[in-house]
Coordinates of C-alpha atoms in Angstrom, one line a residue:
M1 CA 0.0 0.0 0.0
E2 CA 2.8 2.4 0.9
A3 CA 4.6 1.6 -2.4
Y4 CA 1.3 2.3 -4.3
M5 CA 0.8 5.6 -2.5
S6 CA 4.5 6.6 -3.1
S7 CA 4.2 5.8 -6.8
I8 CA 1.0 8.0 -7.0
G9 CA 2.9 10.7 -5.2
S10 CA 5.8 10.6 -7.6
K11 CA 3.5 10.7 -10.6
L12 CA 1.6 13.7 -9.2
Q13 CA 5.0 15.4 -8.6
M14 CA 6.0 14.7 -12.2
L15 CA 2.6 16.1 -13.4
N16 CA 3.0 19.3 -11.4
T17 CA 6.6 19.7 -12.7
S18 CA 5.2 19.2 -16.3
D19 CA 2.4 21.7 -15.7
H20 CA 4.8 24.2 -14.2
A21 CA 7.2 23.8 -17.2
S22 CA 4.2 24.5 -19.5
V23 CA 3.3 27.6 -17.5
V24 CA 6.9 28.9 -17.8
S25 CA 6.9 28.2 -21.5
M26 CA 3.6 30.1 -22.0
N27 CA 4.9 33.0 -19.9
L28 CA 8.0 33.4 -22.0
F29 CA 5.9 33.0 -25.2
V30 CA 3.4 35.7 -24.2
A31 CA 6.3 38.0 -23.2
L32 CA 7.9 37.4 -26.6
L33 CA 4.6 38.3 -28.3
C34 CA 4.5 41.6 -26.3
G35 CA 8.1 42.2 -27.3
C36 CA 7.3 41.6 -31.0
I37 CA 4.5 44.2 -30.8
V38 CA 6.6 46.8 -29.1
I39 CA 9.6 46.3 -31.5
G40 CA 7.3 46.2 -34.5
H41 CA 5.8 49.6 -33.4
L42 CA 9.3 51.1 -33.0
L43 CA 10.2 49.9 -36.5
E44 CA 6.9 51.0 -38.1
E45 CA 8.5 53.8 -40.2
T46 CA 11.3 51.7 -41.7
R47 CA 11.0 50.7 -45.3
W48 CA 12.5 47.3 -44.7
M49 CA 10.9 45.6 -41.7
N50 CA 7.4 44.5 -40.9
E51 CA 5.9 42.5 -38.0
S52 CA 6.2 39.1 -39.7
I53 CA 10.0 39.5 -40.2
T54 CA 10.4 41.0 -36.7
A55 CA 8.6 38.0 -35.1
L56 CA 10.5 35.5 -37.2
T57 CA 13.9 37.1 -36.3
I58 CA 13.0 37.2 -32.6
G59 CA 11.8 33.6 -32.8
V60 CA 15.1 32.5 -34.3
C61 CA 17.2 34.5 -31.7
T62 CA 15.1 33.0 -28.9
G63 CA 15.6 29.5 -30.3
I64 CA 19.4 30.1 -30.3
V65 CA 19.4 31.3 -26.7
I66 CA 17.3 28.3 -25.5
L67 CA 19.6 26.0 -27.5
L68 CA 22.6 27.4 -25.7
I69 CA 21.0 27.3 -22.3
S70 CA 19.8 23.7 -22.7
G71 CA 23.2 22.6 -23.9
G72 CA 22.1 21.8 -27.4
K73 CA 19.2 19.6 -26.4
S74 CA 16.2 21.8 -27.4
S75 CA 15.4 25.1 -29.0
R76 CA 11.6 25.2 -28.5
L77 CA 9.2 26.4 -25.9
L78 CA 6.4 24.8 -27.9
V79 CA 6.3 21.9 -30.4
F80 CA 5.1 22.9 -33.9
S81 CA 1.7 21.4 -34.4
E82 CA -0.2 21.6 -37.7
D83 CA -3.4 21.1 -35.8
L84 CA -2.7 24.2 -33.7
F85 CA -1.9 26.1 -36.9
F86 CA -4.9 25.0 -39.0
I87 CA -7.6 24.9 -36.3
Y88 CA -6.7 27.9 -34.1
L89 CA -4.3 30.3 -35.8
L90 CA -5.2 30.3 -39.5
P91 CA -9.0 30.9 -39.3
P92 CA -8.9 34.4 -37.7
I93 CA -6.3 35.5 -40.3
I94 CA -8.2 34.3 -43.4
F95 CA -11.6 35.4 -42.0
N96 CA -10.3 39.0 -41.3
A97 CA -8.8 39.1 -44.8
G98 CA -12.2 38.4 -46.3
F99 CA -14.1 40.6 -43.8
Q100 CA -11.9 43.7 -44.5
V101 CA -11.3 43.1 -48.2
K102 CA -12.3 45.9 -50.6
K103 CA -15.0 43.8 -52.4
K104 CA -15.2 46.1 -55.4
Q105 CA -11.6 45.6 -56.3
F106 CA -11.6 41.9 -55.4
F107 CA -14.6 41.1 -57.6
R108 CA -13.5 43.4 -60.4
N109 CA -10.4 41.2 -60.7
F110 CA -12.1 38.0 -59.7
M111 CA -11.3 36.0 -62.9
T112 CA -7.6 37.1 -62.8
I113 CA -7.4 36.1 -59.1
M114 CA -8.9 32.7 -59.8
L115 CA -6.5 32.3 -62.8
F116 CA -3.5 33.0 -60.6
G117 CA -4.8 31.3 -57.4
A118 CA -6.2 28.1 -58.9
V119 CA -4.7 27.5 -62.4
G120 CA -1.4 29.1 -61.4
T121 CA -1.0 27.0 -58.3
L122 CA -1.6 23.8 -60.3
I123 CA 1.1 24.9 -62.9
C124 CA 3.5 25.8 -60.1
C125 CA 2.9 22.5 -58.4
A126 CA 3.4 20.5 -61.6
I127 CA 6.7 22.3 -62.4
I128 CA 8.1 21.8 -58.8
T129 CA 7.0 18.2 -58.8
T130 CA 8.6 17.5 -62.2
G131 CA 11.8 19.3 -61.3
A132 CA 12.1 17.5 -57.9
V133 CA 11.6 14.1 -59.6
Q134 CA 14.2 14.8 -62.2
I135 CA 16.9 16.2 -59.8
F136 CA 16.3 14.5 -56.4
K137 CA 16.5 11.0 -57.9
K138 CA 20.1 11.7 -58.9
M139 CA 21.0 12.9 -55.4
D140 CA 21.6 10.8 -52.3
I141 CA 18.5 11.8 -50.4
G142 CA 16.7 8.6 -49.6
P143 CA 13.6 6.8 -50.8
L144 CA 10.8 9.1 -52.0
D145 CA 7.8 7.8 -53.9
I146 CA 5.5 9.6 -56.4
G147 CA 3.2 10.6 -53.6
D148 CA 6.1 12.3 -51.8
Y149 CA 7.1 14.2 -54.9
L150 CA 3.5 15.4 -55.6
A151 CA 3.3 16.4 -51.9
I152 CA 6.5 18.4 -52.3
G153 CA 4.9 20.2 -55.3
A154 CA 1.8 21.1 -53.2
I155 CA 3.9 22.2 -50.2
F156 CA 6.1 24.6 -52.1
A157 CA 3.3 25.9 -54.3
A158 CA 1.7 27.5 -51.2
T159 CA 2.6 31.2 -50.9
D160 CA 2.8 33.1 -47.6
S161 CA -0.2 35.5 -47.9
V162 CA 0.3 36.7 -44.3
C163 CA 3.7 38.3 -44.9
T164 CA 2.7 39.5 -48.3
L165 CA -0.3 41.4 -47.0
Q166 CA 1.8 43.2 -44.4
V167 CA 4.2 44.3 -47.1
L168 CA 1.6 45.7 -49.6
S169 CA -0.8 48.5 -49.0
Q170 CA -4.5 48.3 -49.9
D171 CA -4.7 52.0 -50.4
D172 CA -1.4 52.8 -52.1
T173 CA -1.5 49.9 -54.6
P174 CA -5.1 48.7 -54.8
L175 CA -4.8 46.7 -58.0
L176 CA -1.6 44.9 -56.8
Y177 CA -3.0 44.3 -53.3
S178 CA -6.2 42.9 -54.7
L179 CA -4.4 40.5 -57.1
V180 CA -1.7 39.4 -54.6
F181 CA -4.1 39.1 -51.7
G182 CA -6.8 37.3 -53.6
E183 CA -4.3 35.0 -55.2
G184 CA -2.7 34.3 -51.8
V185 CA -5.9 33.1 -50.2
V186 CA -7.1 31.0 -53.2
N187 CA -3.5 29.7 -53.6
D188 CA -3.4 28.5 -49.9
A189 CA -6.8 26.9 -50.3
T190 CA -5.8 25.2 -53.6
S191 CA -2.5 24.0 -52.1
V192 CA -4.2 22.5 -49.1
V193 CA -7.0 20.9 -51.2
L194 CA -4.4 19.5 -53.6
F195 CA -2.3 18.2 -50.7
N196 CA -5.3 16.5 -49.1
A197 CA -6.3 15.0 -52.5
I198 CA -2.8 13.6 -53.0
Q199 CA -2.9 12.1 -49.5
S200 CA -6.2 10.4 -50.1
F201 CA -5.6 8.9 -53.5
D202 CA -3.6 5.7 -54.4
L203 CA -1.0 7.1 -56.8
T204 CA 0.8 3.9 -57.5
N205 CA -1.4 3.1 -60.5
I206 CA -2.3 6.4 -62.2
N207 CA -4.6 6.1 -65.2
A208 CA -7.3 8.2 -67.0
V209 CA -10.0 7.1 -64.5
T210 CA -7.8 8.0 -61.4
A211 CA -6.9 11.4 -63.0
W212 CA -10.6 12.2 -63.7
E213 CA -11.5 11.2 -60.1
F214 CA -8.7 13.5 -58.8
V215 CA -9.9 16.5 -60.9
R216 CA -13.6 15.8 -59.9
N217 CA -12.7 15.6 -56.2
F218 CA -10.6 18.8 -56.5
L219 CA -13.5 20.8 -58.1
Y220 CA -16.0 19.4 -55.7
L221 CA -14.0 20.5 -52.7
F222 CA -13.4 24.0 -54.2
I223 CA -17.1 24.6 -55.1
T224 CA -18.7 23.1 -51.9
S225 CA -16.2 24.9 -49.6
T226 CA -17.1 28.3 -51.2
L227 CA -20.9 27.6 -51.0
L228 CA -20.6 26.5 -47.3
G229 CA -18.9 29.8 -46.5
V230 CA -21.6 31.8 -48.3
L231 CA -24.4 29.8 -46.6
T232 CA -22.9 30.3 -43.1
G233 CA -22.5 34.0 -43.7
L234 CA -26.1 34.3 -44.9
V235 CA -27.5 32.3 -41.9
S236 CA -25.7 34.6 -39.5
A237 CA -27.1 37.7 -41.3
Y238 CA -30.6 36.3 -41.3
I239 CA -30.5 35.3 -37.6
I240 CA -29.2 38.7 -36.5
K241 CA -31.6 40.6 -38.7
K242 CA -34.7 38.7 -37.6
L243 CA -33.9 38.5 -33.9
Y244 CA -32.0 41.8 -33.6
F245 CA -30.0 41.1 -30.4
G246 CA -28.9 44.7 -30.2
R247 CA -32.1 45.9 -28.7
H248 CA -31.2 44.0 -25.5
S249 CA -27.4 43.2 -25.6
T250 CA -24.7 44.1 -28.1
D251 CA -22.5 41.4 -26.5
R252 CA -24.7 38.7 -27.9
E253 CA -24.6 39.9 -31.4
V254 CA -20.8 40.4 -31.3
A255 CA -20.4 36.9 -29.8
L256 CA -22.7 35.4 -32.4
M257 CA -20.7 37.0 -35.3
I258 CA -17.4 35.7 -33.9
L259 CA -18.8 32.2 -33.2
M260 CA -20.6 31.9 -36.6
A261 CA -17.4 32.9 -38.4
Y262 CA -15.4 30.2 -36.6
L263 CA -18.2 27.7 -37.1
S264 CA -17.9 28.0 -40.8
Y265 CA -14.3 26.9 -40.6
I266 CA -15.0 24.0 -38.2
L267 CA -17.9 22.8 -40.4
A268 CA -15.6 22.7 -43.4
E269 CA -13.1 20.6 -41.5
L270 CA -15.9 18.4 -40.3
F271 CA -17.0 17.6 -43.8
Y272 CA -13.4 17.4 -45.1
L273 CA -13.7 20.6 -47.2
S274 CA -11.3 23.5 -47.5
G275 CA -11.7 25.6 -44.3
I276 CA -9.6 28.4 -45.8
L277 CA -12.0 29.0 -48.7
T278 CA -15.1 28.6 -46.5
V279 CA -14.0 31.1 -43.8
F280 CA -12.8 33.6 -46.4
F281 CA -16.1 33.7 -48.3
C282 CA -18.0 33.7 -45.0
G283 CA -16.0 36.9 -44.1
I284 CA -17.0 38.5 -47.4
V285 CA -20.7 37.7 -46.9
M286 CA -20.7 38.8 -43.3
S287 CA -19.1 42.1 -44.1
H288 CA -21.7 42.7 -46.9
Y289 CA -24.8 41.7 -44.9
T290 CA -24.3 40.8 -41.2
W291 CA -22.1 43.7 -40.3
H292 CA -24.8 46.2 -41.4
N293 CA -27.4 44.4 -39.3
V294 CA -25.8 45.1 -35.9
T295 CA -25.7 48.2 -33.8
E296 CA -23.1 51.0 -34.4
S297 CA -21.1 50.0 -31.3
S298 CA -21.1 46.4 -32.4
R299 CA -19.7 47.4 -35.8
I300 CA -16.8 49.1 -34.2
T301 CA -16.3 46.3 -31.8
T302 CA -16.3 43.5 -34.4
K303 CA -14.1 45.4 -36.8
H304 CA -11.4 45.8 -34.1
A305 CA -11.9 42.4 -32.6
F306 CA -11.4 40.5 -35.9
A307 CA -8.4 42.7 -36.8
T308 CA -6.8 42.2 -33.3
L309 CA -7.3 38.4 -33.4
S310 CA -5.8 38.2 -36.9
F311 CA -2.8 40.4 -35.8
V312 CA -2.0 38.3 -32.8
A313 CA -2.3 35.1 -34.7
E314 CA 0.1 36.4 -37.4
I315 CA 2.7 37.3 -34.9
F316 CA 2.2 34.0 -33.0
I317 CA 2.8 32.0 -36.2
F318 CA 6.0 33.7 -37.2
L319 CA 7.4 33.6 -33.7
Y320 CA 6.4 29.9 -33.5
V321 CA 8.1 29.1 -36.9
G322 CA 11.2 31.0 -36.0
M323 CA 11.7 29.1 -32.8
D324 CA 11.0 25.7 -34.3
A325 CA 13.4 26.3 -37.2
L326 CA 16.3 25.3 -34.9
D327 CA 14.8 21.9 -33.8
I328 CA 18.0 20.0 -33.1
E329 CA 16.4 16.6 -33.6
K330 CA 15.9 17.1 -37.4
W331 CA 19.2 18.9 -38.0
K332 CA 21.1 16.0 -36.5
F333 CA 20.0 13.8 -39.4
V334 CA 21.6 16.1 -41.9
S335 CA 24.6 17.1 -39.8
D336 CA 26.8 14.5 -41.6
S337 CA 25.9 15.9 -45.0
P338 CA 25.1 19.6 -44.7
G339 CA 26.0 20.1 -48.4
T340 CA 23.0 17.8 -49.4
S341 CA 20.6 19.8 -47.3
I342 CA 21.9 23.2 -48.7
A343 CA 21.7 21.8 -52.3
V344 CA 18.1 20.5 -51.8
S345 CA 17.1 23.9 -50.3
S346 CA 18.7 25.8 -53.2
I347 CA 17.0 23.5 -55.8
L348 CA 13.6 23.9 -54.2
L349 CA 14.0 27.7 -54.0
G350 CA 15.0 27.8 -57.7
L351 CA 12.0 25.6 -58.6
V352 CA 9.7 27.9 -56.7
M353 CA 11.0 30.9 -58.6
V354 CA 10.7 29.1 -62.0
G355 CA 7.3 27.7 -61.2
R356 CA 5.9 31.1 -60.2
A357 CA 7.4 32.8 -63.3
A358 CA 5.8 30.1 -65.5
F359 CA 2.3 31.2 -64.6
V360 CA 2.5 34.8 -63.5
F361 CA 3.7 36.2 -66.9
P362 CA 1.7 34.0 -69.3
L363 CA -1.5 34.3 -67.3
S364 CA -1.1 38.1 -66.9
F365 CA -0.8 38.2 -70.7
L366 CA -4.0 36.2 -71.1
S367 CA -5.8 38.4 -68.5
N368 CA -4.7 41.6 -70.3
L369 CA -6.2 40.3 -73.6
S370 CA -9.7 40.4 -72.0
K371 CA -9.3 44.0 -70.7
K372 CA -10.0 47.0 -72.9
S373 CA -9.0 49.8 -70.6
P374 CA -5.2 50.4 -70.2
N375 CA -5.7 51.2 -66.5
E376 CA -7.1 47.7 -65.9
K377 CA -4.2 45.9 -67.6
I378 CA -1.4 44.5 -65.5
S379 CA 1.9 46.3 -66.5
F380 CA 5.2 44.4 -66.7
R381 CA 6.4 46.2 -63.6
Q382 CA 3.3 45.1 -61.7
Q383 CA 3.7 41.5 -63.0
F384 CA 7.3 41.5 -61.7
I385 CA 6.1 42.6 -58.2
I386 CA 3.3 40.0 -58.2
W387 CA 6.0 37.4 -59.1
W388 CA 8.3 38.6 -56.4
A389 CA 5.8 39.1 -53.6
G390 CA 4.5 35.5 -54.2
L391 CA 8.0 33.9 -53.7
M392 CA 7.7 34.0 -49.9
R393 CA 6.9 30.7 -48.2
G394 CA 5.5 30.5 -44.7
A395 CA 3.5 28.6 -42.1
V396 CA 1.2 26.8 -44.6
S397 CA 4.2 25.2 -46.2
M398 CA 5.7 24.4 -42.8
A399 CA 2.4 22.8 -41.6
L400 CA 2.0 20.7 -44.8
A401 CA 5.6 19.5 -44.6
Y402 CA 5.2 18.5 -40.9
N403 CA 2.0 16.7 -41.8
K404 CA 3.6 14.7 -44.6
F405 CA 7.2 14.1 -43.3
T406 CA 6.8 13.8 -39.5
S407 CA 4.7 11.8 -37.0
A408 CA 3.6 13.9 -34.0
G409 CA 6.4 16.4 -34.8
H410 CA 9.2 13.7 -34.9
T411 CA 10.9 11.9 -37.7
N412 CA 13.3 9.0 -37.9
L413 CA 14.0 8.9 -41.6
R414 CA 16.9 10.8 -43.2
A415 CA 14.9 11.7 -46.4
N416 CA 12.0 13.1 -44.3
A417 CA 14.4 15.1 -42.1
I418 CA 16.1 16.5 -45.2
M419 CA 12.7 17.6 -46.5
I420 CA 11.7 19.2 -43.2
T421 CA 15.1 21.1 -42.8
S422 CA 14.9 22.2 -46.4
T423 CA 11.4 23.5 -45.9
I424 CA 12.6 25.5 -42.9
T425 CA 15.5 26.9 -44.8
V426 CA 13.3 28.0 -47.8
V427 CA 10.8 29.6 -45.4
L428 CA 13.4 31.5 -43.5
F429 CA 15.4 32.6 -46.5
S430 CA 12.3 33.6 -48.6
T431 CA 10.6 35.5 -45.8
M432 CA 13.8 37.3 -44.7
V433 CA 15.3 38.1 -48.1
F434 CA 12.3 38.5 -50.4
G435 CA 10.2 40.0 -47.6
L436 CA 12.8 42.6 -46.7
M437 CA 13.3 43.6 -50.3
T438 CA 9.6 43.8 -51.4
K439 CA 8.8 47.3 -49.9
P440 CA 11.9 49.0 -51.5
L441 CA 11.2 47.2 -54.8
I442 CA 7.6 48.6 -54.8
S443 CA 8.9 52.1 -54.0
L444 CA 11.4 51.8 -56.9
L445 CA 9.2 50.3 -59.6
L446 CA 5.9 52.0 -58.6
P447 CA 6.5 55.3 -56.9
H448 CA 3.3 56.6 -55.3
P449 CA 2.5 60.1 -54.2
K450 CA 1.6 60.3 -50.5
D451 CA -1.3 62.7 -51.1
Q452 CA -2.9 60.4 -53.6
S453 CA -2.7 57.5 -51.2
R454 CA -4.3 59.7 -48.5
S455 CA -7.2 60.6 -50.7
L456 CA -7.7 57.0 -51.8
S457 CA -8.0 55.8 -48.2
F458 CA -11.0 58.1 -47.7
S459 CA -12.6 57.7 -51.1
S460 CA -12.4 54.1 -52.1
D461 CA -14.9 51.6 -50.9
P462 CA -15.9 53.6 -47.8
T463 CA -18.3 51.1 -46.2
T464 CA -16.1 48.1 -45.8
P465 CA -15.0 47.4 -42.2
K466 CA -11.4 48.1 -43.4
S467 CA -12.1 51.8 -44.1
F468 CA -13.8 52.8 -40.9
T469 CA -12.2 56.3 -41.0
L470 CA -15.0 58.8 -41.2
P471 CA -17.7 59.2 -38.5
L472 CA -19.7 56.3 -38.9
L473 CA -19.8 55.0 -42.5
G474 CA -21.0 57.9 -44.6
E475 CA -24.6 56.5 -44.8
G476 CA -25.3 57.3 -48.5
Q477 CA -22.6 55.1 -50.1
D478 CA -22.3 51.4 -50.7
S479 CA -19.3 49.2 -51.2
L480 CA -20.8 47.0 -53.9
D481 CA -23.4 49.4 -55.3
D482 CA -21.2 51.5 -57.5
L483 CA -18.0 51.1 -59.6
G484 CA -15.9 54.2 -59.3
G485 CA -18.8 56.2 -58.0
H486 CA -20.8 56.1 -61.3
E487 CA -24.2 54.6 -62.0
I488 CA -23.9 51.5 -64.1
P489 CA -26.0 51.6 -67.3
R490 CA -28.1 48.6 -68.2
P491 CA -26.3 46.4 -70.7
S492 CA -28.0 46.5 -74.1
S493 CA -26.9 43.3 -75.7
L494 CA -24.9 40.0 -75.4
R495 CA -22.0 41.9 -76.9
A496 CA -21.9 44.1 -73.8
L497 CA -21.6 41.0 -71.6
L498 CA -18.6 39.8 -73.6
T499 CA -16.8 43.2 -73.9
T500 CA -17.4 44.4 -70.3
P501 CA -18.2 41.3 -68.3
T502 CA -17.4 42.8 -64.9
H503 CA -19.7 45.8 -65.3
T504 CA -22.5 43.7 -66.8
V505 CA -22.4 41.0 -64.2
H506 CA -22.3 43.7 -61.5
Y507 CA -25.4 45.3 -62.9
Y508 CA -27.4 42.1 -62.7
W509 CA -26.0 41.2 -59.3
R510 CA -27.0 44.7 -58.0
K511 CA -30.5 44.2 -59.2
F512 CA -30.8 40.7 -57.7
D513 CA -29.2 41.9 -54.4
N514 CA -31.6 44.8 -54.0
A515 CA -34.7 42.8 -55.0
F516 CA -34.1 39.5 -53.2
M517 CA -31.0 39.3 -51.0
R518 CA -31.1 42.5 -48.9
P519 CA -34.8 42.4 -48.0
M520 CA -34.2 38.9 -46.6
F521 CA -30.7 39.1 -45.2
G522 CA -30.3 42.8 -44.4
G523 CA -27.3 44.9 -45.3
R524 CA -27.1 48.6 -46.1
G525 CA -30.5 50.1 -46.4
F526 CA -32.6 47.1 -45.4
V527 CA -32.0 46.9 -41.6
P528 CA -35.3 46.6 -39.7
F529 CA -36.5 49.8 -38.0
V530 CA -36.2 49.1 -34.2
P531 CA -35.8 51.8 -31.5
G532 CA -32.2 52.0 -30.6
S533 CA -31.1 50.4 -33.9
P534 CA -28.5 51.8 -36.3
T535 CA -31.5 53.0 -38.5
E536 CA -33.3 54.9 -35.8
R537 CA -32.2 58.2 -37.2
N538 CA -32.9 57.1 -40.8
P539 CA -36.6 56.7 -41.5
P540 CA -37.6 53.8 -43.8
N541 CA -38.7 56.2 -46.6
Q542 CA -35.1 57.4 -47.0
W543 CA -33.8 54.0 -48.0
H544 CA -33.5 53.1 -51.6

């Protein structure tokens, strides 16, 4: 009995020690997050740095310090987990991107964005896979099958939209931001869907039937993920419009918006769909309908709440990646042949650059053919910046690599360790080098007057949550109701649809939105008249 009690006591002591170590780790991590925010603020005016690069640098430096203190045994406070990344950190970032996007710019360039994000990612994946098969088989890496090579293509086709968004300005370069931002989100979703499809298919016997099933499954995931996001956003708008929580408590409507946004992502994961696409389009729909159905104070609260959650998650990710980059366990496998690891990293980086160039320039040429106005065409300088800004690889690539080449964060195979260390090297190099040089490159190739950017920030798309700059909203304007502030004439023929598809589709969407969607789901001009509501000072006869 005494032996039994002493064993229980020793186990409890070990548990308490483990809990205390976790508390110490979390304390240090939160302190580092605070440090990243402070240092990022102090470096705000620099043309080189941004929060992502700052957090990554601090993470690497912290990893080195921990490595030295532990005597070379560990460099991590936390173990990198793809579940933590995909379930908790990525959703607020992608949702906020959709919630604060300038919808007019995004949908005006929708076909180009889909070309870059979906078709371009497939082209990039094919080139990286082909290059890896041809080169790696001649190197002494280890056994890799066709599934591994296809996974490598999907892993390195995923751009780092988080770092890219911090480098570009939505007001200074609206066309560039719209294209790079939209492509980044669709690219991440395409890469994840492609990666999951590769994992679920038997690729040992590839034939026409297998290829068709692969394409069908890919399209099914893409379309259903988008529809689920739209549906969840509409349900949230309908519930808040009909029940109008704001008459009793603004806390409830804010909580419902946040939970419904997260529910869209979790539902997509539950049904094995793409949570990235789902939560992104849920954000767009909620900003167009749900956001206008809540009280004024809730609008301000949700706008800042979503932005803050996204900001903290971004810093957390880069700090996390920076510290995990020095994981001694994986580097031990390649310590006997560092030249191989450097060669693999260099080859992958070269394939990423070639793969991106192979679709950015040809697809930009095709996109320009369909545009009549010179202002809407993508110039060569802009194409070069789009190519450059998309070379950064980040946490999505890291998470997919860990999913494929590790088991619970550990690996015992040399080939897998080489792929993990090469992924880490590519992520660090591309983020630090390409990320640092993007801002100066934009200033050099596309000089932008400060006064123009200031006027743009007040005039373009004034009712999106992103541009909450004037005392509340400027009630007479609508983010999706006008293009460039002009009334859109009714298209007279099929030829108008073919020559100006964006304006024509927008005309019919506006009619459908005003006639059917807004009366049911709310939005600007169709919020119910309730005492204490946002429309209390705007009688119903002043609506449309």
